[in-house]
Short mmCIF file of C-alpha atoms in Angstrom, two decimals:
data_model
loop_
_atom_site.label_atom_id
_atom_site.label_comp_id
_atom_site.label_asym_id
_atom_site.label_seq_id
_atom_site.Cartn_x
_atom_site.Cartn_y
_atom_site.Cartn_z
CA UNK A 1 27.09 11.89 -37.16
CA UNK A 2 24.78 11.86 -40.18
CA UNK A 3 21.83 9.51 -39.99
CA UNK A 4 21.40 6.85 -42.66
CA UNK A 5 18.22 5.63 -41.00
CA UNK A 6 14.51 5.89 -41.76
CA UNK A 7 13.28 5.78 -38.16
CA UNK A 8 16.30 7.10 -36.25
CA UNK A 9 17.68 10.60 -35.60
CA UNK A 10 20.91 11.19 -33.68
CA UNK A 11 20.71 13.89 -31.02
CA UNK A 12 22.99 16.05 -33.20
CA UNK A 13 20.21 16.03 -35.82
CA UNK A 14 17.51 17.09 -33.36
CA UNK A 15 16.36 20.56 -32.34
CA UNK A 16 13.08 22.20 -31.39
CA UNK A 17 11.86 21.99 -35.00
CA UNK A 18 12.05 18.20 -34.70
CA UNK A 19 9.66 18.04 -31.72
CA UNK A 20 6.84 16.33 -33.68
CA UNK A 21 9.32 13.60 -34.66
CA UNK A 22 11.33 13.18 -31.45
CA UNK A 23 9.24 14.64 -28.62
CA UNK A 24 10.16 17.17 -25.97
CA UNK A 25 12.95 15.31 -24.17
CA UNK A 26 14.85 14.38 -27.32
CA UNK A 27 14.35 17.75 -28.98
CA UNK A 28 15.78 19.46 -25.90
CA UNK A 29 18.74 17.06 -25.76
CA UNK A 30 19.47 17.86 -29.39
CA UNK A 31 19.23 21.59 -28.68
CA UNK A 32 21.76 21.24 -25.86
CA UNK A 33 24.16 19.14 -27.93
CA UNK A 34 24.11 21.75 -30.69
CA UNK A 35 24.58 24.54 -28.14
CA UNK A 36 27.80 22.91 -26.91
CA UNK A 37 26.33 21.73 -23.60
CA UNK A 38 27.71 18.44 -22.29
CA UNK A 39 25.10 15.73 -22.90
CA UNK A 40 25.61 11.93 -23.02
CA UNK A 41 25.47 10.78 -26.67
CA UNK A 42 22.47 9.01 -28.07
CA UNK A 43 19.67 8.88 -30.61
CA UNK A 44 15.90 9.00 -30.94
CA UNK A 45 13.58 6.38 -32.35
CA UNK A 46 11.17 8.77 -34.04
CA UNK A 47 7.42 9.03 -33.60
CA UNK A 48 7.19 8.07 -37.28
CA UNK A 49 8.15 4.53 -36.29
CA UNK A 50 5.49 4.39 -33.58
CA UNK A 51 2.81 5.90 -35.81
CA UNK A 52 3.54 3.47 -38.63
CA UNK A 53 3.67 0.52 -36.22
CA UNK A 54 0.31 1.43 -34.68
CA UNK A 55 -1.29 2.04 -38.08
CA UNK A 56 -0.06 -1.11 -39.80
CA UNK A 57 -1.19 -3.27 -36.87
CA UNK A 58 -4.59 -1.49 -36.72
CA UNK A 59 -3.86 -0.63 -33.09
CA UNK A 60 -5.16 2.94 -33.46
CA UNK A 61 -8.58 1.46 -34.25
CA UNK A 62 -8.42 -0.49 -31.00
CA UNK A 63 -7.42 2.63 -29.05
CA UNK A 64 -10.40 4.53 -30.42
CA UNK A 65 -12.83 1.64 -29.91
CA UNK A 66 -11.73 0.80 -26.37
CA UNK A 67 -11.69 4.40 -25.15
CA UNK A 68 -14.67 5.75 -27.11
CA UNK A 69 -17.15 5.50 -24.22
CA UNK A 70 -14.72 5.73 -21.29
CA UNK A 71 -14.88 8.68 -18.91
CA UNK A 72 -11.94 9.98 -16.89
CA UNK A 73 -14.19 9.71 -13.83
CA UNK A 74 -14.58 5.95 -14.26
CA UNK A 75 -11.23 4.68 -12.99
CA UNK A 76 -12.14 1.01 -13.32
CA UNK A 77 -13.08 1.49 -16.96
CA UNK A 78 -9.89 3.47 -17.64
CA UNK A 79 -7.78 0.78 -15.98
CA UNK A 80 -9.46 -1.99 -17.99
CA UNK A 81 -9.10 -0.05 -21.25
CA UNK A 82 -5.49 0.92 -20.59
CA UNK A 83 -4.53 -2.65 -19.73
CA UNK A 84 -6.19 -3.90 -22.91
CA UNK A 85 -4.32 -1.38 -25.08
CA UNK A 86 -0.96 -2.04 -23.45
CA UNK A 87 -1.39 -5.80 -23.81
CA UNK A 88 -2.29 -5.37 -27.47
CA UNK A 89 0.83 -3.28 -28.10
CA UNK A 90 3.18 -5.60 -26.24
CA UNK A 91 1.76 -8.67 -27.98
CA UNK A 92 2.32 -7.07 -31.41
CA UNK A 93 6.00 -7.40 -32.40
CA UNK A 94 7.92 -4.40 -33.67
CA UNK A 95 8.43 -4.91 -37.44
CA UNK A 96 11.79 -6.39 -38.41
CA UNK A 97 12.83 -3.28 -40.35
CA UNK A 98 12.37 -1.09 -37.28
CA UNK A 99 14.08 -3.57 -34.97
CA UNK A 100 17.04 -3.73 -37.34
CA UNK A 101 17.40 0.06 -37.35
CA UNK A 102 17.23 0.28 -33.55
CA UNK A 103 19.87 -2.44 -33.26
CA UNK A 104 22.11 -0.84 -35.90
CA UNK A 105 21.91 2.58 -34.23
CA UNK A 106 22.64 1.06 -30.83
CA UNK A 107 25.63 -0.79 -32.32
CA UNK A 108 26.92 2.50 -33.75
CA UNK A 109 26.52 4.14 -30.34
CA UNK A 110 28.48 1.28 -28.75
CA UNK A 111 31.26 1.81 -31.30
CA UNK A 112 31.27 5.55 -30.70
CA UNK A 113 31.71 4.99 -26.96
CA UNK A 114 34.24 2.16 -27.42
CA UNK A 115 32.17 -0.28 -25.37
CA UNK A 116 30.41 -3.48 -26.35
CA UNK A 117 26.88 -3.73 -24.92
CA UNK A 118 26.97 -0.09 -23.81
CA UNK A 119 24.59 0.59 -20.88
CA UNK A 120 21.93 3.09 -21.95
CA UNK A 121 18.91 4.94 -20.62
CA UNK A 122 15.79 4.29 -22.68
CA UNK A 123 13.41 7.21 -22.19
CA UNK A 124 9.91 7.90 -23.45
CA UNK A 125 9.53 11.28 -25.17
CA UNK A 126 5.92 12.13 -25.99
CA UNK A 127 5.38 14.66 -28.75
CA UNK A 128 3.14 16.83 -26.53
CA UNK A 129 5.64 16.69 -23.67
CA UNK A 130 7.60 19.59 -22.20
CA UNK A 131 5.42 22.23 -23.83
CA UNK A 132 4.59 25.16 -21.57
CA UNK A 133 0.85 24.56 -21.99
CA UNK A 134 0.96 20.79 -21.43
CA UNK A 135 2.90 19.30 -18.53
CA UNK A 136 3.09 15.77 -19.89
CA UNK A 137 6.56 15.10 -18.47
CA UNK A 138 6.74 11.96 -16.37
CA UNK A 139 3.55 10.40 -17.75
CA UNK A 140 5.45 7.70 -19.67
CA UNK A 141 8.16 5.26 -18.65
CA UNK A 142 11.95 5.40 -18.48
CA UNK A 143 14.28 2.38 -18.26
CA UNK A 144 17.79 2.81 -16.88
CA UNK A 145 20.95 0.75 -17.25
CA UNK A 146 19.75 -1.28 -20.23
CA UNK A 147 22.26 -3.05 -22.48
CA UNK A 148 22.27 -5.59 -25.29
CA UNK A 149 20.35 -5.60 -28.58
CA UNK A 150 17.31 -7.54 -27.39
CA UNK A 151 16.94 -5.56 -24.16
CA UNK A 152 17.13 -2.20 -25.95
CA UNK A 153 14.40 -3.27 -28.39
CA UNK A 154 12.30 -4.61 -25.50
CA UNK A 155 12.64 -1.36 -23.53
CA UNK A 156 11.65 0.63 -26.63
CA UNK A 157 8.53 -1.53 -26.97
CA UNK A 158 7.70 -1.00 -23.29
CA UNK A 159 8.06 2.77 -23.71
CA UNK A 160 5.57 2.68 -26.57
CA UNK A 161 3.07 0.79 -24.43
CA UNK A 162 3.54 3.28 -21.59
CA UNK A 163 1.81 5.95 -23.68
CA UNK A 164 -1.36 4.26 -22.44
CA UNK A 165 -0.82 3.93 -18.71
CA UNK A 166 -3.94 4.72 -16.68
CA UNK A 167 -2.44 7.99 -15.47
CA UNK A 168 -1.43 9.09 -18.98
CA UNK A 169 -4.88 8.29 -20.37
CA UNK A 170 -6.65 10.23 -17.61
CA UNK A 171 -4.26 13.15 -17.94
CA UNK A 172 -4.94 13.48 -21.66
CA UNK A 173 -8.67 13.27 -21.04
CA UNK A 174 -8.45 16.03 -18.44
CA UNK A 175 -6.41 18.41 -20.59
CA UNK A 176 -8.29 17.65 -23.79
CA UNK A 177 -5.62 15.87 -25.87
CA UNK A 178 -7.09 13.25 -28.22
CA UNK A 179 -5.84 9.78 -27.33
CA UNK A 180 -4.97 8.97 -30.94
CA UNK A 181 -3.04 12.17 -31.66
CA UNK A 182 -0.31 12.11 -29.00
CA UNK A 183 2.60 10.17 -30.46
CA UNK A 184 5.74 8.96 -28.74
CA UNK A 185 9.43 8.89 -29.56
CA UNK A 186 12.05 6.99 -27.56
CA UNK A 187 15.47 8.35 -26.62
CA UNK A 188 18.34 5.88 -26.28
CA UNK A 189 21.27 7.54 -24.52
CA UNK A 190 24.57 6.49 -22.99
CA UNK A 191 24.06 5.83 -19.31
CA UNK A 192 25.99 8.08 -16.98
CA UNK A 193 27.61 5.95 -14.28
CA UNK A 194 26.38 8.34 -11.64
CA UNK A 195 28.25 8.92 -8.43
CA UNK A 196 25.78 11.70 -7.66
CA UNK A 197 22.82 13.12 -9.54
CA UNK A 198 19.86 15.39 -9.12
CA UNK A 199 17.70 18.20 -10.39
CA UNK A 200 18.30 21.92 -10.78
CA UNK A 201 16.02 24.89 -11.27
CA UNK A 202 17.48 28.08 -12.71
CA UNK A 203 15.31 30.06 -10.32
CA UNK A 204 14.20 29.68 -6.72
CA UNK A 205 11.07 27.49 -7.01
CA UNK A 206 9.67 28.77 -3.72
CA UNK A 207 9.97 32.52 -4.40
CA UNK A 208 10.36 32.52 -8.21
CA UNK A 209 13.53 34.59 -7.69
CA UNK A 210 15.32 34.43 -11.05
CA UNK A 211 18.60 35.61 -9.55
CA UNK A 212 18.97 32.25 -7.79
CA UNK A 213 19.66 28.67 -8.83
CA UNK A 214 18.45 25.76 -6.72
CA UNK A 215 20.16 22.37 -6.87
CA UNK A 216 19.00 19.13 -5.26
CA UNK A 217 21.57 16.32 -5.10
CA UNK A 218 21.78 12.75 -3.87
CA UNK A 219 24.01 9.70 -4.21
CA UNK A 220 23.65 7.38 -7.21
CA UNK A 221 21.07 7.95 -9.93
CA UNK A 222 18.68 10.89 -9.82
CA UNK A 223 15.57 8.71 -9.56
CA UNK A 224 15.94 8.70 -5.77
CA UNK A 225 15.05 12.41 -5.88
CA UNK A 226 12.51 12.28 -8.69
CA UNK A 227 10.63 9.47 -6.91
CA UNK A 228 10.88 11.19 -3.52
CA UNK A 229 12.83 8.39 -1.81
CA UNK A 230 15.35 10.64 -0.04
CA UNK A 231 15.75 14.01 1.58
CA UNK A 232 18.42 15.40 -0.78
CA UNK A 233 21.16 17.94 -0.29
CA UNK A 234 19.88 21.37 -1.29
CA UNK A 235 21.97 24.31 -2.49
CA UNK A 236 20.90 27.83 -3.40
CA UNK A 237 23.36 29.75 -5.58
CA UNK A 238 23.44 33.44 -6.47
CA UNK A 239 23.75 33.76 -10.25
CA UNK A 240 25.59 37.08 -10.18
CA UNK A 241 28.33 36.13 -7.72
CA UNK A 242 28.24 32.35 -8.30
CA UNK A 243 28.37 31.96 -4.54
CA UNK A 244 26.49 29.42 -2.47
CA UNK A 245 23.96 31.34 -0.37
CA UNK A 246 22.47 28.35 1.42
CA UNK A 247 23.26 24.66 1.77
CA UNK A 248 21.15 22.07 3.57
CA UNK A 249 22.55 18.56 3.87
CA UNK A 250 19.78 16.00 3.66
CA UNK A 251 19.76 12.51 5.10
CA UNK A 252 20.35 10.56 1.92
CA UNK A 253 19.72 7.04 3.21
CA UNK A 254 18.94 5.33 -0.12
CA UNK A 255 20.38 5.38 -3.62
CA UNK A 256 19.67 3.84 -7.01
CA UNK A 257 22.58 1.81 -8.35
CA UNK A 258 23.11 -0.45 -11.36
CA UNK A 259 22.69 -4.19 -11.08
CA UNK A 260 22.74 -6.98 -13.62
CA UNK A 261 19.32 -6.20 -15.09
CA UNK A 262 18.75 -2.48 -14.56
CA UNK A 263 18.78 -0.58 -11.28
CA UNK A 264 18.06 -1.37 -7.67
CA UNK A 265 17.78 0.59 -4.43
CA UNK A 266 20.56 0.23 -1.87
CA UNK A 267 21.09 1.69 1.58
CA UNK A 268 23.69 4.44 1.85
CA UNK A 269 26.36 3.91 4.55
CA UNK A 270 25.53 6.01 7.61
CA UNK A 271 28.69 8.12 7.33
CA UNK A 272 27.77 9.13 3.75
CA UNK A 273 24.18 10.01 4.59
CA UNK A 274 25.14 13.17 6.46
CA UNK A 275 27.90 14.57 4.22
CA UNK A 276 27.43 16.51 0.96
CA UNK A 277 27.31 14.30 -2.12
CA UNK A 278 28.78 17.09 -4.28
CA UNK A 279 31.59 19.48 -3.37
CA UNK A 280 31.73 23.25 -3.78
CA UNK A 281 33.50 23.12 -7.16
CA UNK A 282 30.89 20.69 -8.47
CA UNK A 283 28.03 22.85 -7.19
CA UNK A 284 29.43 25.87 -9.03
CA UNK A 285 30.10 23.91 -12.25
CA UNK A 286 26.55 22.52 -12.22
CA UNK A 287 25.21 26.05 -11.69
CA UNK A 288 27.30 27.37 -14.60
CA UNK A 289 25.89 24.64 -16.82
CA UNK A 290 22.38 25.63 -15.74
CA UNK A 291 23.04 29.26 -16.64
CA UNK A 292 24.29 28.26 -20.10
CA UNK A 293 21.19 26.15 -20.68
CA UNK A 294 18.89 28.94 -19.46
CA UNK A 295 20.64 31.45 -21.73
CA UNK A 296 20.23 29.15 -24.70
CA UNK A 297 16.49 28.68 -24.14
CA UNK A 298 15.81 32.19 -22.91
CA UNK A 299 13.72 31.10 -19.93
CA UNK A 300 14.09 29.38 -16.52
CA UNK A 301 14.77 25.67 -16.84
CA UNK A 302 14.11 22.46 -14.91
CA UNK A 303 17.28 20.40 -15.49
CA UNK A 304 18.31 16.86 -14.61
CA UNK A 305 22.07 16.40 -14.19
CA UNK A 306 24.53 13.68 -13.23
CA UNK A 307 28.20 13.29 -12.30
CA UNK A 308 29.93 10.31 -13.91
CA UNK A 309 32.25 8.63 -11.43
CA UNK A 310 34.40 7.19 -14.24
CA UNK A 311 35.45 10.57 -15.70
CA UNK A 312 37.56 13.50 -14.41
CA UNK A 313 36.12 16.84 -13.28
CA UNK A 314 34.63 18.86 -14.97
CA UNK A 315 34.16 16.55 -17.99
CA UNK A 316 32.13 14.26 -15.73
CA UNK A 317 29.21 16.67 -15.29
CA UNK A 318 26.33 16.10 -17.71
CA UNK A 319 22.85 17.40 -18.33
CA UNK A 320 20.51 14.51 -19.08
CA UNK A 321 17.33 16.53 -19.57
CA UNK A 322 16.04 20.10 -19.60
CA UNK A 323 12.57 21.56 -19.91
CA UNK A 324 10.95 24.94 -19.23
CA UNK A 325 9.80 25.63 -15.69
CA UNK A 326 6.01 25.78 -15.50
CA UNK A 327 3.72 26.15 -12.52
CA UNK A 328 2.45 22.62 -13.03
CA UNK A 329 5.92 21.26 -13.64
CA UNK A 330 7.72 22.40 -10.49
CA UNK A 331 9.11 19.63 -8.35
CA UNK A 332 9.31 19.22 -4.63
CA UNK A 333 12.43 20.82 -3.15
CA UNK A 334 13.29 19.11 0.11
CA UNK A 335 11.06 20.25 2.95
CA UNK A 336 10.38 23.71 1.52
CA UNK A 337 7.51 22.72 -0.76
CA UNK A 338 5.27 19.75 -0.13
CA UNK A 339 4.41 17.44 -3.00
CA UNK A 340 0.73 18.21 -2.58
CA UNK A 341 1.34 21.97 -2.81
CA UNK A 342 3.59 21.43 -5.82
CA UNK A 343 1.02 19.67 -7.99
CA UNK A 344 -1.37 21.14 -10.51
CA UNK A 345 -5.13 20.88 -10.00
CA UNK A 346 -5.20 18.14 -12.64
CA UNK A 347 -2.51 16.17 -10.80
CA UNK A 348 -4.51 16.45 -7.56
CA UNK A 349 -7.63 15.11 -9.26
CA UNK A 350 -5.84 12.19 -10.91
CA UNK A 351 -3.96 11.22 -7.75
CA UNK A 352 -7.11 11.26 -5.62
CA UNK A 353 -8.97 9.17 -8.17
CA UNK A 354 -6.18 6.62 -8.49
CA UNK A 355 -5.75 6.39 -4.71
CA UNK A 356 -9.46 5.75 -4.33
CA UNK A 357 -9.35 2.98 -6.91
CA UNK A 358 -6.32 1.31 -5.30
CA UNK A 359 -7.97 0.86 -1.91
#
């Protein structure tokens, strides 16, 4: 699908060379699409749009002025500055030309998927994100199960503002990234109607054994795992034999599901909490997908995946995100690695500071 847009790139048009324009998440999605890996269709609102928007509205000047004398150690000052910047962004409308392109691209995506008001995920994709020397992933916002022209534009605007959350500001201060040089793209992607979802590492994150794949899985959308709301099912697979070497069934008592205005958390029926949320064939197919992605990138990957309950197996298994595994980027895997052990030194510092301020 060739792009006729000024501020939009379809995933098919994205690869690692487009990272300055579309950020880490979107560049990786484009890489996977072009490698033949099953990815929900979508497009990126480029960082060019954000940069032009900020420049024309003189918002970069405000960012520099507000943060010029703020220290990462002064949480109250960071919070006040971040709130001021976010309010300034959200009170400054996106120019009509940009809104029209976002709406037109979303309409084309709806047509491609044969669905009016197609539900989409609207994901922030910072241009310094997912690089091996900068673990920026997760610093900005994601909005799930968004549909309709106005809501897609609104979610895009919110993603732009999320570049200046307190945590993101402090993180950039700590790792030495100038606040006015990290741009943001936004990915708008068909929502997978997830029956089950989770994360996968193409190595064992506890031992760094590259002959293993580790999969965490839970009911509904993957945010229940990413946000640490559940004890997920955990599977360890041998790459050579594609056999399951270990399976631990977690008590998956909550799940994220779609509602009329996004997602909500629901309780999982007791009988489903103690049974696997993916079967053996699905475990193996997810592992195969992980191996293909790892082969394409040439290094161990941290992958988010989902199983669409509306499609047949194996066409229902999608990768929604992939990034290189880094020491700072490893996630918590069930009870094997605690969240505190899993974090980088910078994450520890930021969390302690924010906790102190919230008391």
